[in-house]
Coordinates of C-alpha atoms and ligand atoms in Angstrom, one line a residue:
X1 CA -31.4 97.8 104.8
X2 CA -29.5 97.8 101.7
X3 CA -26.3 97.5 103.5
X4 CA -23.4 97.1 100.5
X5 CA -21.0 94.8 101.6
X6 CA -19.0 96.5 104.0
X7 CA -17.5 93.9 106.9
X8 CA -17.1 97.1 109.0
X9 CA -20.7 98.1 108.7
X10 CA -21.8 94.6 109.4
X11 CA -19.7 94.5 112.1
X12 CA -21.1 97.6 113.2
X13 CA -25.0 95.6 113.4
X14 CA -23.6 92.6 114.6
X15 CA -22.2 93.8 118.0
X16 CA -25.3 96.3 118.5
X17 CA -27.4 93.0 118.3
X18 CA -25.2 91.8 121.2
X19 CA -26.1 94.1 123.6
X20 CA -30.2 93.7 122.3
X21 CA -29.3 89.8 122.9
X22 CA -28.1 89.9 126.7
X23 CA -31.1 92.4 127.5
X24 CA -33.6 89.8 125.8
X25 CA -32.4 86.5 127.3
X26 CA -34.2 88.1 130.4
X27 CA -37.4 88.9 128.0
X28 CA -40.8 87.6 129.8
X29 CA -43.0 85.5 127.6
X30 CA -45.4 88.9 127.1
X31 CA -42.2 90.7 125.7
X32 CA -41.7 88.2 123.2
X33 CA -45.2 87.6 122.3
X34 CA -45.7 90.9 121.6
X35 CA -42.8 91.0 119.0
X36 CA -44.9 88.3 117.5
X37 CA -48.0 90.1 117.6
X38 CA -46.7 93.2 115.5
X39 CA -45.3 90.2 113.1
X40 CA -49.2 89.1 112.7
X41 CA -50.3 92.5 112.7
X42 CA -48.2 93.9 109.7
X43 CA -49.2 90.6 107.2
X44 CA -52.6 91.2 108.1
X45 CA -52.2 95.3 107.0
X46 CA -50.0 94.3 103.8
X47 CA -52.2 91.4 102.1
X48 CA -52.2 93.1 99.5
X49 CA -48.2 93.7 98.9
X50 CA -47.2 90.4 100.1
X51 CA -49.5 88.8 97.3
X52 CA -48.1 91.7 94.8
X53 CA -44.6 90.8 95.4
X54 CA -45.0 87.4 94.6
X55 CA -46.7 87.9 91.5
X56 CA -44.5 90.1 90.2
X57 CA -41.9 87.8 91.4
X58 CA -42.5 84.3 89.9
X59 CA -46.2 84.9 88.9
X60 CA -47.5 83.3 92.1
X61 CA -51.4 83.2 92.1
X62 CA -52.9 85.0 94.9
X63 CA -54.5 82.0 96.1
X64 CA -51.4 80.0 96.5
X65 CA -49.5 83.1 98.4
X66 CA -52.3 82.8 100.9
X67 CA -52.2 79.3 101.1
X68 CA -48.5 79.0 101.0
X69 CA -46.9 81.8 102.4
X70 CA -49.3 84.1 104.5
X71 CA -51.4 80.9 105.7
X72 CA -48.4 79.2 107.4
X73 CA -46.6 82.2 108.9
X74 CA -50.2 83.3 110.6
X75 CA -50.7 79.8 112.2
X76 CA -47.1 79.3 113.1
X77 CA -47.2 82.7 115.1
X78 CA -50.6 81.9 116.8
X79 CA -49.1 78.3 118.0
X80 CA -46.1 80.1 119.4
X81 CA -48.4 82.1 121.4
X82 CA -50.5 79.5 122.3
X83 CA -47.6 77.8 123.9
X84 CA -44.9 80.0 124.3
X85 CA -45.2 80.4 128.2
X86 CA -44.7 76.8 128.1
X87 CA -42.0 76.4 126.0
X88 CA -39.8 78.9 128.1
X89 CA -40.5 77.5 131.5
X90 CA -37.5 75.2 133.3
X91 CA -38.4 71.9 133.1
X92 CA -37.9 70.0 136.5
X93 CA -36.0 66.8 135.6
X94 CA -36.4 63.6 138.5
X95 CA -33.6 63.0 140.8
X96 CA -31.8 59.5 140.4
X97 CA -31.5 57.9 144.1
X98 CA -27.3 58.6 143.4
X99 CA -28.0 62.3 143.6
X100 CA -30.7 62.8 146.4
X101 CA -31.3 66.0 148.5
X102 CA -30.2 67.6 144.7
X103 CA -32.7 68.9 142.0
X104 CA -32.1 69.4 138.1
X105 CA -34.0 71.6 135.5
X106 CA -34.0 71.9 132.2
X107 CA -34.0 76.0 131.3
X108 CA -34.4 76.9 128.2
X109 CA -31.8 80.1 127.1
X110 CA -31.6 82.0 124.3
X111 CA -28.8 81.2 122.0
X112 CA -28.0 85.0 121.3
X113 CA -27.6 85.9 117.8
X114 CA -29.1 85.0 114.9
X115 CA -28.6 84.4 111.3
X116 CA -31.1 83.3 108.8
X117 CA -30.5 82.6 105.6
X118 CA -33.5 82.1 103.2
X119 CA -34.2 81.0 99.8
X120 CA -36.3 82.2 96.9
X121 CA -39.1 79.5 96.4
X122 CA -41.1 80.7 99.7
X123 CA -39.4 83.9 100.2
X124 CA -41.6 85.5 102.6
X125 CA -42.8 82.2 104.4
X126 CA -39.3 80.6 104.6
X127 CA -37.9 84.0 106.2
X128 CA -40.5 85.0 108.5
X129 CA -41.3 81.5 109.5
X130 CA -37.6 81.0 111.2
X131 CA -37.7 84.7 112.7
X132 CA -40.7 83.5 114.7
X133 CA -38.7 80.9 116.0
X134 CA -36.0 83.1 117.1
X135 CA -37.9 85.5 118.7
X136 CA -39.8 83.4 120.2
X137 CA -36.8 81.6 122.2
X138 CA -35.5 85.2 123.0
X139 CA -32.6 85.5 119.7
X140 CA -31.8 88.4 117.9
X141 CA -32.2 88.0 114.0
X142 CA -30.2 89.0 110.7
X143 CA -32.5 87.9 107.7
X144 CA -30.3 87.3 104.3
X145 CA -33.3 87.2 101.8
X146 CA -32.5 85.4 98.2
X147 CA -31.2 87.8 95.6
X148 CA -33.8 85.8 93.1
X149 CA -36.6 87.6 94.2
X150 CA -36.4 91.3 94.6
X151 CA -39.6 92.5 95.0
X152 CA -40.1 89.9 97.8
X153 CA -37.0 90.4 99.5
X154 CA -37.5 94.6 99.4
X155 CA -40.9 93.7 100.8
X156 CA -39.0 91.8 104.0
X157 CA -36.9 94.4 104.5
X158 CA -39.7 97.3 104.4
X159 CA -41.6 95.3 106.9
X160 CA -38.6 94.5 109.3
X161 CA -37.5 98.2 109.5
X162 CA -41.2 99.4 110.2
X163 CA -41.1 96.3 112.8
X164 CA -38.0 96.4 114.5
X165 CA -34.5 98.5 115.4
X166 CA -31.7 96.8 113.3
X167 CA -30.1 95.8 116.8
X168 CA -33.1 93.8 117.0
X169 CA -33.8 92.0 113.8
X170 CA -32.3 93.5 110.3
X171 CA -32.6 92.3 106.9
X172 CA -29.5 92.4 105.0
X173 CA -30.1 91.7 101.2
X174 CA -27.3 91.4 98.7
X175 CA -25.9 88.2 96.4
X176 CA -23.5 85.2 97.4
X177 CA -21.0 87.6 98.2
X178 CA -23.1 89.5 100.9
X179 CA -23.9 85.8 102.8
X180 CA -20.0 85.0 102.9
X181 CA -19.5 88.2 104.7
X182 CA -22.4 87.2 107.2
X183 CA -21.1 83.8 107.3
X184 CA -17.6 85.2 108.6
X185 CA -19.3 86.5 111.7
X186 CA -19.7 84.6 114.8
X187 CA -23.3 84.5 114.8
X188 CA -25.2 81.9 118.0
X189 CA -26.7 80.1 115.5
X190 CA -27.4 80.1 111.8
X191 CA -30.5 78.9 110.3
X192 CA -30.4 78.3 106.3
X193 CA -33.1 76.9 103.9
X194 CA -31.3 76.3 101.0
X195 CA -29.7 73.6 98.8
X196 CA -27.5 70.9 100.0
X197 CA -24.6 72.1 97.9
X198 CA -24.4 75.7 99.7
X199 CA -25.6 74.1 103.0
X200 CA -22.1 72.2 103.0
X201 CA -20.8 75.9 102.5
X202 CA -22.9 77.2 105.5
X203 CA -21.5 74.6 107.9
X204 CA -17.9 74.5 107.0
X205 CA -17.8 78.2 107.8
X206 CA -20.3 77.8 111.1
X207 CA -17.4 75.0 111.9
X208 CA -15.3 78.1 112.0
X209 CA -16.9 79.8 115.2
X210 CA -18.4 76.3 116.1
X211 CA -22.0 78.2 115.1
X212 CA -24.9 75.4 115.9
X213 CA -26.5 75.5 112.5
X214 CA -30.1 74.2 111.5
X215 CA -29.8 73.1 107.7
X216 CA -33.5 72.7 105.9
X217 CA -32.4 71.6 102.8
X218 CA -33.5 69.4 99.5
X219 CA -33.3 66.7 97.4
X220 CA -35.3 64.1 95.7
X221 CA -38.4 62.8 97.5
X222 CA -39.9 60.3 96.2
X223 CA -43.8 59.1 96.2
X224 CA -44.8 55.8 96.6
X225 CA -48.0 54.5 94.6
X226 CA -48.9 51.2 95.8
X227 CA -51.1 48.5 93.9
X228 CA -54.1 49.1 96.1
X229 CA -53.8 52.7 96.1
X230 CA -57.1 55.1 95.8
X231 CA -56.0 55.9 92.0
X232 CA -57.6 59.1 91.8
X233 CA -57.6 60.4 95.2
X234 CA -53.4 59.8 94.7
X235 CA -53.8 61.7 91.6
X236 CA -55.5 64.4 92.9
X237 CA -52.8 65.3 96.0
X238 CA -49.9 64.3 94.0
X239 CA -50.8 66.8 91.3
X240 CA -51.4 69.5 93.5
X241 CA -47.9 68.8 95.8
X242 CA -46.0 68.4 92.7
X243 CA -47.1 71.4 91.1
X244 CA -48.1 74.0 93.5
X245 CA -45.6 76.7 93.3
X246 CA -44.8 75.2 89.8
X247 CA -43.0 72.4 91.2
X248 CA -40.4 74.7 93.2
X249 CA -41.0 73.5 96.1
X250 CA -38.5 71.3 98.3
X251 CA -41.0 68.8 99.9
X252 CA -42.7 68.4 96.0
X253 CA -42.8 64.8 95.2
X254 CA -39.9 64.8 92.7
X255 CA -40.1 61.4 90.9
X256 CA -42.6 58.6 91.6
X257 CA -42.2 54.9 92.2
X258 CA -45.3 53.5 90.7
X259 CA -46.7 49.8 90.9
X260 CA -46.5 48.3 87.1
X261 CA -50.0 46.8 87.3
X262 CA -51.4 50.5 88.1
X263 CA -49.5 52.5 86.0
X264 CA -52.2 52.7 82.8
X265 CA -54.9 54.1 85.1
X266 CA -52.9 56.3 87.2
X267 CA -51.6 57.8 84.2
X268 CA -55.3 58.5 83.2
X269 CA -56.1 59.9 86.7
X270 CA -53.1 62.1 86.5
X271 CA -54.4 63.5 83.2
X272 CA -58.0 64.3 84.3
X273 CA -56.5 66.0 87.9
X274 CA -54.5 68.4 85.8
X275 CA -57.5 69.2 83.1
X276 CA -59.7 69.5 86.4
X277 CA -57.1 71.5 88.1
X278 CA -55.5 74.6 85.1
X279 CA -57.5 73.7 81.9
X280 CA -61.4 73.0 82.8
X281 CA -61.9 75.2 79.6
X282 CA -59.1 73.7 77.3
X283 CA -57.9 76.5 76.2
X284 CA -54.3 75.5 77.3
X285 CA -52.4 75.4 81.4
X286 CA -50.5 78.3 80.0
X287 CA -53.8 80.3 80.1
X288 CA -54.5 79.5 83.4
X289 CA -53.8 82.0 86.4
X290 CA -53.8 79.5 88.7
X291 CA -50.6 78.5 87.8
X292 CA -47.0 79.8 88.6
X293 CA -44.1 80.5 86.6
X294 CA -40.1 79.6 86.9
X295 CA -38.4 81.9 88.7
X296 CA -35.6 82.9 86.2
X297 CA -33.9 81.6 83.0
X298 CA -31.6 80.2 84.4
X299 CA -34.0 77.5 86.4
X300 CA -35.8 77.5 83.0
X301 CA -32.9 76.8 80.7
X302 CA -31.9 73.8 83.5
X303 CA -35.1 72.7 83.4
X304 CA -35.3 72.2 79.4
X305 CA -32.2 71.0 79.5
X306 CA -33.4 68.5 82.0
X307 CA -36.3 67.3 80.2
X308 CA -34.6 67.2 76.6
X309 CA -31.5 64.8 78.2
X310 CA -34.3 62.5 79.7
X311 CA -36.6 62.1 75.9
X312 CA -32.8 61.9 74.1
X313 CA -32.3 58.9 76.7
X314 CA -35.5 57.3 76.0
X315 CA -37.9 58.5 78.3
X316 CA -41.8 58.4 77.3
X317 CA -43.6 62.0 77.4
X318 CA -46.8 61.3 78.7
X319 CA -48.4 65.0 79.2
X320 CA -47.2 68.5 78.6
X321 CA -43.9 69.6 77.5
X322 CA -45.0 72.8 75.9
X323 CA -43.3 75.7 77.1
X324 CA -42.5 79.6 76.6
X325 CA -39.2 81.4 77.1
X326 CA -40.7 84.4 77.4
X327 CA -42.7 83.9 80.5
X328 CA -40.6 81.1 81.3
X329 CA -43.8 78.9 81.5
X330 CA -43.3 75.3 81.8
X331 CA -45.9 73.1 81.5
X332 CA -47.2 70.3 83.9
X333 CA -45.2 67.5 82.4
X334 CA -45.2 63.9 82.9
X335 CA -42.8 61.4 82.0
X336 CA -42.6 57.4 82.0
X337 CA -39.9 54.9 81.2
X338 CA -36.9 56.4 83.4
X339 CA -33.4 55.5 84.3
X340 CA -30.9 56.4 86.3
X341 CA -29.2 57.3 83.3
X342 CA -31.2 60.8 83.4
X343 CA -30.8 63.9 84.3
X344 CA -34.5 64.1 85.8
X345 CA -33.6 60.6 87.9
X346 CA -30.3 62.1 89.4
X347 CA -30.9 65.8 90.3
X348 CA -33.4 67.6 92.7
X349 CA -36.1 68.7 89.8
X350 CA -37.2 71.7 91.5
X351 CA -39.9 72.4 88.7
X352 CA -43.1 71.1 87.0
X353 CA -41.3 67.9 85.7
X354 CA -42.8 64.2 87.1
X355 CA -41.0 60.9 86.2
X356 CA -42.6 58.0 86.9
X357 CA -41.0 54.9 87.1
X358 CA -42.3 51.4 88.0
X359 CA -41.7 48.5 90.3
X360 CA -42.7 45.1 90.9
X361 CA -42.3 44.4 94.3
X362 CA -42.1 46.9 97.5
X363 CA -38.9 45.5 98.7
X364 CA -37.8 47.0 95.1
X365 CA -39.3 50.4 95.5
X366 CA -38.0 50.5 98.9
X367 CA -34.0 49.2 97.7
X368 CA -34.3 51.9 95.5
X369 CA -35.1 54.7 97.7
X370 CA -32.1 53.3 99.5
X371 CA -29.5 53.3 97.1
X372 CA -30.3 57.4 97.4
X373 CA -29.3 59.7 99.4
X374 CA -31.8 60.6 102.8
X375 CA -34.8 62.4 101.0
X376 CA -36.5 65.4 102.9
X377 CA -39.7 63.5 102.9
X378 CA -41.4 60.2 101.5
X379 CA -44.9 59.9 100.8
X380 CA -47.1 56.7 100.4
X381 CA -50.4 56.0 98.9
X382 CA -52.0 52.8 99.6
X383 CA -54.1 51.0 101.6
X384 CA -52.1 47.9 102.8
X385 CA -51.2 48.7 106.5
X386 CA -47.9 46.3 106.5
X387 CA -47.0 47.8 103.4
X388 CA -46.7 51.5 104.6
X389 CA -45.2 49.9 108.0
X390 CA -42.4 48.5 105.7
X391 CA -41.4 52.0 104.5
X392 CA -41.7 53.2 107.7
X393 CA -39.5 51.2 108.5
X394 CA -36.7 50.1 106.4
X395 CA -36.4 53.9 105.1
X396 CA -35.0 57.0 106.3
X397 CA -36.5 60.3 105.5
X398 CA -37.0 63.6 107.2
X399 CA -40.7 62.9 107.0
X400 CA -43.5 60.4 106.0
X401 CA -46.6 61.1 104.7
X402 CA -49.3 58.5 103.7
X403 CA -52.2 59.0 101.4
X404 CA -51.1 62.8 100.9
X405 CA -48.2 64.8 100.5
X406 CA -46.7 68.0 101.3
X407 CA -49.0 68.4 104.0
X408 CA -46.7 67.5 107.0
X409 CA -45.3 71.1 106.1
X410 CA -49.0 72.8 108.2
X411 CA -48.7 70.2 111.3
X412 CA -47.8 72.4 114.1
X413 CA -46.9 69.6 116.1
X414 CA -44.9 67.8 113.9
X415 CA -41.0 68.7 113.4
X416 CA -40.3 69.3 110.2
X417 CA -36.5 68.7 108.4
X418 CA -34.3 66.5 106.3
X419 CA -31.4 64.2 107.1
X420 CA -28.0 64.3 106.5
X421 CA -28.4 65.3 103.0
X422 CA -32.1 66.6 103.2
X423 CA -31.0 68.5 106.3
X424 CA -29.8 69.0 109.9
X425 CA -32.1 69.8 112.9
X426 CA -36.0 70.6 112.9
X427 CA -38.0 73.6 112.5
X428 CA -41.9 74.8 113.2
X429 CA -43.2 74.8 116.4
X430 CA -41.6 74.0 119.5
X431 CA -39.0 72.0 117.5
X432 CA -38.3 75.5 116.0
X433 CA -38.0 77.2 119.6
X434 CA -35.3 74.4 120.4
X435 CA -33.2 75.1 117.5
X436 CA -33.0 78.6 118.7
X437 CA -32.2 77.4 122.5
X438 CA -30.0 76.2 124.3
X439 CA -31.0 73.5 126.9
X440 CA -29.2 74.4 129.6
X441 CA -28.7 71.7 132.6
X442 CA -29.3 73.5 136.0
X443 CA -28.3 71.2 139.0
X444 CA -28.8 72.5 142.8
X445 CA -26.9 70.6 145.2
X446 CA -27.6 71.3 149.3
X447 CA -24.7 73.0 151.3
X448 CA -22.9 70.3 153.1
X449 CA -22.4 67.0 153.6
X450 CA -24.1 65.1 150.7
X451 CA -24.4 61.0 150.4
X452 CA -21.3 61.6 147.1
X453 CA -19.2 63.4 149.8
X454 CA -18.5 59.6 151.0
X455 CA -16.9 59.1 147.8
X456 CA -14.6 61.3 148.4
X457 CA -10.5 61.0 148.9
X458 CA -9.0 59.0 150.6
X459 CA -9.7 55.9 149.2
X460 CA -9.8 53.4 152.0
X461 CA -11.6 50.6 152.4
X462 CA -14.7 51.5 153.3
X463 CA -14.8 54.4 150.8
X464 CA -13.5 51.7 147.8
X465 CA -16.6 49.3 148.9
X466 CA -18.9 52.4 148.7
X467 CA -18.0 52.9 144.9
X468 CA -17.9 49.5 144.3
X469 CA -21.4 49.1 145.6
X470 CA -22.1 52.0 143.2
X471 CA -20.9 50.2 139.9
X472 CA -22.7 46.8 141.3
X473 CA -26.0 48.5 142.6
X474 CA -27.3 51.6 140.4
Ligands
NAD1 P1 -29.6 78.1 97.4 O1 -28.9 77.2 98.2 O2 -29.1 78.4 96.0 O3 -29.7 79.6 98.1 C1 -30.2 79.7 99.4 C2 -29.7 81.0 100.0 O4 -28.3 80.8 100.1 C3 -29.9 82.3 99.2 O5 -30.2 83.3 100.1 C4 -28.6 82.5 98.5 O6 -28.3 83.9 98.4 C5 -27.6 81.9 99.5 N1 -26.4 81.4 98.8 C6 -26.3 80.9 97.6 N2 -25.0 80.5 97.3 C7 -24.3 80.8 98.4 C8 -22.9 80.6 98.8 N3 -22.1 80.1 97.9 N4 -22.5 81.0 100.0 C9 -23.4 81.5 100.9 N5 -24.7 81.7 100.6 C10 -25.2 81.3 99.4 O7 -31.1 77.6 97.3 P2 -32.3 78.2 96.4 O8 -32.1 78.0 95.0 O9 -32.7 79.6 96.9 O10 -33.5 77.3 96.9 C11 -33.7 76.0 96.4 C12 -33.2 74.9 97.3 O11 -33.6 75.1 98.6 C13 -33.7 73.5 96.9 O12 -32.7 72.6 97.0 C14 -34.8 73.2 97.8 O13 -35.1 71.9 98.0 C15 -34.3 73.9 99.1 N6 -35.3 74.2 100.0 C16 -35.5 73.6 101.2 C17 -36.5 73.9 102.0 C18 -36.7 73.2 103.3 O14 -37.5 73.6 104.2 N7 -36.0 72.1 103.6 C19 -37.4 74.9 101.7 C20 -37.2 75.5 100.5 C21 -36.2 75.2 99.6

């Protein structure tokens, strides 16, 4: 609904999703499945527009809109309700020998409601993909679709009014403006996929209500190329994690870390992958359709400006650079021989841009990744098993990956977020049902006298032995 910014109108939608949120904390697993089901049913009905938004968008191919955005949403629904009945059901917790004749369960409520606050680079997949989650843990949703993709985020909103009653779920677009408003309202919790400089934003105004918040953010995640590594089968999935989506995705591996003794060879691997992968005819990538664009100038001016600061610093281009302002086409590009000095080695790249940089020993590689802030994930390709144990374990990350990358993102049963920096809380799957639940503590105690009655006032003797015995004993 193309609500303008008018607190008293989304005032107005806010408190009719209050009364839809008390009814629904109640909803059976059936009522919420089927809120699901018309989810699944509508992408299958609109293939067609989802992919035609997205082209017209950021000239997404097809393929990679299935792949990327249709793909996940359909598998995330039909794990939910695979496993939904058991994801709502109170847990039964055991009873410590201090608290027999009680019994304790873990239910599973609805926070209430919801706000979700999406970016551009997945637009439909990184809306839709949180609403599941919320409806499947019984929340109400408001969807704030990014203003960087129009046709996408009209798309959203003509699916969510066929879908639902706006005191169910309601998509509110509008600019930065339009997500303070929503911000200002005391939503249950607030889900945001974003950048870490606006997710700071998100959570000092959710500190205002005390709003949980779940922050999937970005950053620079590094990829690991060890010395024994399968040269081109690294090649192969770093190309295609790196520039799916034309590198604008947040779990892309930004820079890599590449052993010096391997560095020749992987370079040549790299070159073959992406003459396999957009050019098997050489007549150029920029003639190939399997390959997206940058969103907007803006990204496309940051990115040149991004790759120019790292050549005037030094830095080696190794493949691509050409590009087009017109189309805002940027090339697959790889570079070698970068510092810290660059651009390219201190920002989230968010684009078709690959430094490579070298190392001699792991402890160096892993040092390095340290110095950094959390990345969202860390990927490792390599054979040595110690090796990848060491990263495991002497870095932190939202994720690992070894021998692939940006795969994690499809594991239903894997929680998927950042840390500090790269994020706060988990989404996708059950972890994605808890972020939109509360996990309330239910303890039943028996009427009467009960062994913690002996505790009680007044202290005598006997009573002060009894508690002692308590410290000393359990
Ligand atoms: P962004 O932070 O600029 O915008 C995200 C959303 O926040 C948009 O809806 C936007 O309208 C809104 N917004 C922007 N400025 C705001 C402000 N000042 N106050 C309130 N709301 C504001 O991010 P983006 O450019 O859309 O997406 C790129 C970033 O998102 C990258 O950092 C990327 O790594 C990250 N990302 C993370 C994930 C993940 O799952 N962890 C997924 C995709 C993208």
């Amino acid at each position: 609904m193309n609500f303008p910014i008018n607190n008293t109108k989304l005032s107005v939608l806010f408190d009719s999703q209050a009364i839809t949120a008390q009814r629904w904390r109640s909803s059976s697993p059936k009522e919420r499945a089927e809120r699901l089901k018309k989810i699944n049913g509508w992408i299958r009905d609109n293939l067609k527009q989802i992919r035609a938004a997205l082209k017209s968008d950021f000239g997404k191919p097809e393929a990679e809109t299935d792949l990327s955005e249709i793909y996940p949403v359909i598998t995330e629904i039909k794990h939910t309700l695979k496993n939904l009945e058991k994801w709502m059901r109170p847990v039964r917790v055991s009873t410590p020998l201090t608290m027999l004749g009680t019994s304790g369960k873990i239910h599973p409520e609805p926070k209430g409601r919801s706000l979700i606050i999406a970016p551009w680079n997945y637009p439909f997949n990184l809306a839709i993909t949180p609403l599941v989650s919320a409806l499947a843990a019984g929340c109400t949703a408001i969807i704030k679709p990014s203003e960087l993709t129009p046709n996408s985020s009209a798309l959203l909103e003509n699916m969510i009014k066929e879908l639902f009653d706006p005191s169910e779920v309601a998509v509110i677009q509008g600019e930065t403006e339009t997500s303070q408003e929503l911000l200002k309202l005391p939503f249950d919790h607030i889900f945001f996929t974003g950048s870490p400089s606006v997710g700071k934003i998100v959570m000092k105004a959710a500190a205002e209500h005390l709003t949980s918040v779940t922050l999937e953010l970005g950053g620079k995640s590094p990829v690991i190329i060890d010395r024994n590594a399968d040269l081109k089968d690294a090649a192969e999935k770093i190309l295609w994690g790196k520039f799916v989506n034309c590198g604008q995705t947040c779990i892309a591996p930004d820079y890599a870390l590449a052993h010096e003794s391997i560095l020749q060879e992987l370079l040549m691997e790299l070159k073959v992958g992406l003459q396999k992968m957009y050019d098997t005819e050489y007549k150029g990538i920029e003639h190939s359709h399997d390959y997206a664009r940058i969103v907007n100038e803006k990204h496309f001016s940051r990115l040149l400006d991004y790759l120019a600061d790292a050549l005037n610093h030094g830095a080696t281009l190794e493949f691509g650079g050409h590009t087009n302002p017109s189309t805002q086409f940027i090339e697959p590009t790889i570079l070698t021989q970068v510092d810290d000095s660059m651009k390219v080695m201190q920002e989230e790249i968010f684009g078709p841009l690959l430094p490579i940089k070298t190392y001699q020993t792991l402890e160096e590689a892993v040092s390095y990744i340290n110095s950094k802030p959390k990345p969202l994930a860390l990927y490792f390709f390599g054979r040595d098993i110690d090796n990848y144990e060491t990263v495991i374990q002497e870095t932190s990350s939202g994720n690992v990956v070894i021998n692939d990358c940006v795969l994690h993102y499809s594991h239903p049963n894997l929680p998927f977020g950042g840390i500090n920096n790269s994020g706060i809380g988990k989404a996708h799957g059950y972890f994605g049902f808890l972020e939109f639940s509360n996990q309330k503590g239910v303890l039943k105690q028996r009427v009467g006298m009960t062994s913690l009655s002996l505790t009680r006032p007044p202290y005598d003797l006997k009573t002060k032995k009894l508690i002692a015995s308590l410290i000393k004993w359990f």
